[in-house]
GROMACS .gro file of N, CA and C in nm:
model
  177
    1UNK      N    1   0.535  -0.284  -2.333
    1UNK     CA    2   0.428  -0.380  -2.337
    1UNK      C    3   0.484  -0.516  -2.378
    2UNK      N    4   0.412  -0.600  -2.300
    2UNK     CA    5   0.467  -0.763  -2.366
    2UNK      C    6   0.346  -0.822  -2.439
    3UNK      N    7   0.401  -0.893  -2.477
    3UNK     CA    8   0.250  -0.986  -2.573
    3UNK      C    9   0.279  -1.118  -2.511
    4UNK      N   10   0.175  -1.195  -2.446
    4UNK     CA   11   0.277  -1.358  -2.381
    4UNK      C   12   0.147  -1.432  -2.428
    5UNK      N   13   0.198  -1.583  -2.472
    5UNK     CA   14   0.129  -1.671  -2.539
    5UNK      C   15   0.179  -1.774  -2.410
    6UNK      N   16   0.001  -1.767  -2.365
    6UNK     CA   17   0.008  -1.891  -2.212
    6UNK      C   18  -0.040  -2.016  -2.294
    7UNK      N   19   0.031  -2.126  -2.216
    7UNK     CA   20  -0.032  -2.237  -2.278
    7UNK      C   21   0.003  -2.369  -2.204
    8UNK      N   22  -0.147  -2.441  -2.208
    8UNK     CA   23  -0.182  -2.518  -2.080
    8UNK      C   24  -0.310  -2.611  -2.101
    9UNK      N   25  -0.332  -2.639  -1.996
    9UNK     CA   26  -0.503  -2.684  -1.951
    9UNK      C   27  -0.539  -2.541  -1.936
   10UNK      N   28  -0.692  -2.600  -1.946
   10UNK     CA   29  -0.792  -2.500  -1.866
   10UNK      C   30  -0.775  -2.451  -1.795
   11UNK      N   31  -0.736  -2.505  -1.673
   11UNK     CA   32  -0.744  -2.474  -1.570
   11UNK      C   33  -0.607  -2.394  -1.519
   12UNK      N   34  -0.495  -2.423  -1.566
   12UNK     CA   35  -0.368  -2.340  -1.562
   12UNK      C   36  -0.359  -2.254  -1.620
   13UNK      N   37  -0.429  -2.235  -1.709
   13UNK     CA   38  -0.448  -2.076  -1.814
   13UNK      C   39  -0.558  -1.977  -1.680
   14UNK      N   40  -0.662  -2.023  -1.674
   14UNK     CA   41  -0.708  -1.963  -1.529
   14UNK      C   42  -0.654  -1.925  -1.447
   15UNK      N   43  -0.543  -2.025  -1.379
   15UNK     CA   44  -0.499  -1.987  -1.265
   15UNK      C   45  -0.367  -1.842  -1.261
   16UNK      N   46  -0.305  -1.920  -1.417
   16UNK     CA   47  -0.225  -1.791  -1.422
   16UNK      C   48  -0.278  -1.666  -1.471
   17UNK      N   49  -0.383  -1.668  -1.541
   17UNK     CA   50  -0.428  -1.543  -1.561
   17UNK      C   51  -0.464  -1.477  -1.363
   18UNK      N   52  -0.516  -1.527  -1.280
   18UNK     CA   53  -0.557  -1.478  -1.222
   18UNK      C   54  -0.472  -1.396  -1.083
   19UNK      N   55  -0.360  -1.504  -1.099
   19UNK     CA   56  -0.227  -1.450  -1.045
   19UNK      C   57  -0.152  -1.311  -1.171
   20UNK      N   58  -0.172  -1.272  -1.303
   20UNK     CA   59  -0.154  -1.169  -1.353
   20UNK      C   60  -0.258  -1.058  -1.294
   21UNK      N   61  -0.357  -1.116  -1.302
   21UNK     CA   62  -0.451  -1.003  -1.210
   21UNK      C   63  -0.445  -0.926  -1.131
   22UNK      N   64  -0.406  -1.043  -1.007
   22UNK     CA   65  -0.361  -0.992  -0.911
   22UNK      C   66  -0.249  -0.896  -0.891
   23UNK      N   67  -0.164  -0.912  -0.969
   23UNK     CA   68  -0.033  -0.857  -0.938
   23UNK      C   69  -0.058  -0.634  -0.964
   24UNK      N   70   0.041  -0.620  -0.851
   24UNK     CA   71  -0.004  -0.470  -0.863
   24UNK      C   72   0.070  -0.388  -0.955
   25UNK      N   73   0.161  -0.458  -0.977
   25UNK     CA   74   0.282  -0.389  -1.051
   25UNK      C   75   0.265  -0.437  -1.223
   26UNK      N   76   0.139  -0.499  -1.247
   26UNK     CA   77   0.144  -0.519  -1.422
   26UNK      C   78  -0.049  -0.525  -1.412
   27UNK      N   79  -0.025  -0.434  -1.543
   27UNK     CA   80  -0.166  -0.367  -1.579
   27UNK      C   81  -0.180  -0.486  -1.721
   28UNK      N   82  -0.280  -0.603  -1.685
   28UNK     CA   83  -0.311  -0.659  -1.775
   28UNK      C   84  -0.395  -0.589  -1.941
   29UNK      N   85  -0.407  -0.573  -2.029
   29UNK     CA   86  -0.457  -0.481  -2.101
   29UNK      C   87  -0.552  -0.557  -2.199
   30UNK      N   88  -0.482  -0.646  -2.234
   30UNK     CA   89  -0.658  -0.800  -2.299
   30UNK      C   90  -0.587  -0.965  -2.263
   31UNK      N   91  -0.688  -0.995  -2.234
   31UNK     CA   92  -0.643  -1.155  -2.292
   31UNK      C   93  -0.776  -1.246  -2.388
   32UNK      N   94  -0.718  -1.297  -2.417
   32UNK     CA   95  -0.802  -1.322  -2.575
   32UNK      C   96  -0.895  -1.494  -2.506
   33UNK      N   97  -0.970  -1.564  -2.599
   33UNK     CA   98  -1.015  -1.637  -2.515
   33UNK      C   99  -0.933  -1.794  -2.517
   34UNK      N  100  -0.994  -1.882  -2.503
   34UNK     CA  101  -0.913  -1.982  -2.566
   34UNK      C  102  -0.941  -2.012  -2.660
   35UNK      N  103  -0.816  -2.072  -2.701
   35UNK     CA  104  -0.809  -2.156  -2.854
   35UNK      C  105  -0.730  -2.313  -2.799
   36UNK      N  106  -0.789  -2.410  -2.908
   36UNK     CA  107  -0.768  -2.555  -2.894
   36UNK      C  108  -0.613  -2.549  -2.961
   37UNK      N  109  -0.552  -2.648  -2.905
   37UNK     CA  110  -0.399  -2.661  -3.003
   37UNK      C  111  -0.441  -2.810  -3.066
   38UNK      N  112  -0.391  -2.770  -3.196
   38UNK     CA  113  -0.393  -2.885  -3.305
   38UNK      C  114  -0.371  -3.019  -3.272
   39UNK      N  115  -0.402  -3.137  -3.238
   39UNK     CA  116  -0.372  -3.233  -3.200
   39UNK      C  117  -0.389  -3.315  -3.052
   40UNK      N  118  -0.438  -3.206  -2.947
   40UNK     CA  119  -0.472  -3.220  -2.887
   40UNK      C  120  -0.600  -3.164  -2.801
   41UNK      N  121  -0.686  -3.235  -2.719
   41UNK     CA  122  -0.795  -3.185  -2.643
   41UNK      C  123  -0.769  -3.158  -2.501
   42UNK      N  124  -0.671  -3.183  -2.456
   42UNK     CA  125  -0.615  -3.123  -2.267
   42UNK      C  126  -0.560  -3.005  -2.310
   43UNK      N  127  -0.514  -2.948  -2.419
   43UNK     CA  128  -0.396  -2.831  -2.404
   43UNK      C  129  -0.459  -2.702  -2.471
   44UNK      N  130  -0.450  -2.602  -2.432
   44UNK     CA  131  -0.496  -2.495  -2.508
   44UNK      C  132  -0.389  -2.388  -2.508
   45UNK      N  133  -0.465  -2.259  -2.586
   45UNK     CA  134  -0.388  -2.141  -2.555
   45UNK      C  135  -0.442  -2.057  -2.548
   46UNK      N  136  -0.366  -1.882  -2.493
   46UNK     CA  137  -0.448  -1.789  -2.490
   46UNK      C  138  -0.322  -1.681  -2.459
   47UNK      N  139  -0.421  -1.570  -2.545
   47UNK     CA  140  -0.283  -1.456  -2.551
   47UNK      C  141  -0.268  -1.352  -2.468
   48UNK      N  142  -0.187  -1.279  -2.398
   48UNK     CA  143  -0.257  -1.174  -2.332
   48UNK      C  144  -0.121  -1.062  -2.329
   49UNK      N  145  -0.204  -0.899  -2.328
   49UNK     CA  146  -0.070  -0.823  -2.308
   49UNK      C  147  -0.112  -0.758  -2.238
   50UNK      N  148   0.013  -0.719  -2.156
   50UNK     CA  149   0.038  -0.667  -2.048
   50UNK      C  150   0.132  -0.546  -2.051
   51UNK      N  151   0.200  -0.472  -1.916
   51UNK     CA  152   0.266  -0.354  -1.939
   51UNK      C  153   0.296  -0.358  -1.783
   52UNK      N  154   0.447  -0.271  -1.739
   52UNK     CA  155   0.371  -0.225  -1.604
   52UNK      C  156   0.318  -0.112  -1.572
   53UNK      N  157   0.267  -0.114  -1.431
   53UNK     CA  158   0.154  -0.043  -1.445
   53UNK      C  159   0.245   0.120  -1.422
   54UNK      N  160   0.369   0.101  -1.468
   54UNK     CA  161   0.465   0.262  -1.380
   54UNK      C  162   0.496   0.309  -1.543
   55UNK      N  163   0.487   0.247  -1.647
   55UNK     CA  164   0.522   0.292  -1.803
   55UNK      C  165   0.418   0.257  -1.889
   56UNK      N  166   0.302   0.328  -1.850
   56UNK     CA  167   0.213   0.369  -1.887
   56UNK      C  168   0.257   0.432  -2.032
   57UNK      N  169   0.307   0.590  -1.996
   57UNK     CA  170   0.377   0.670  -2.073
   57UNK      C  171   0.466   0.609  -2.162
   58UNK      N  172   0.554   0.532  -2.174
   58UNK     CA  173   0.658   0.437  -2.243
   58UNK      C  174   0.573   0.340  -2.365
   59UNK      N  175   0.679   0.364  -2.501
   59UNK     CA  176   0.582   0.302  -2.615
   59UNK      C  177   0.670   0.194  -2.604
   0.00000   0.00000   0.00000
């Protein structure tokens, strides 16, 4: 499992979440919502973990 901290605009946190989606070979498992980064109002973040989808079984 990975843990990945995306971070962006709005709209690039979207887009890459949705290209993780898509993908057949990684089983997204949460992504959290956004959060503001300190100092600024264009940039955010958001966390999400993943796995692939063949090590299921694998800790």
């Amino acid at each position: 499992m990975l843990k990945i901290r995306l971070m962006g605009t709005k709209s690039d946190i979207a887009w890459f979440q949705k290209i993780l989606s898509s993908d057949n070979k990684i089983e997204v498992l949460e992504i959290s919502e956004l959060y503001s980064n300190k100092g600024t109002r264009k940039y955010y973040r958001a966390y999400a973990q993943v796995q692939k989808v063949n090590s299921k079984k694998d800790n």
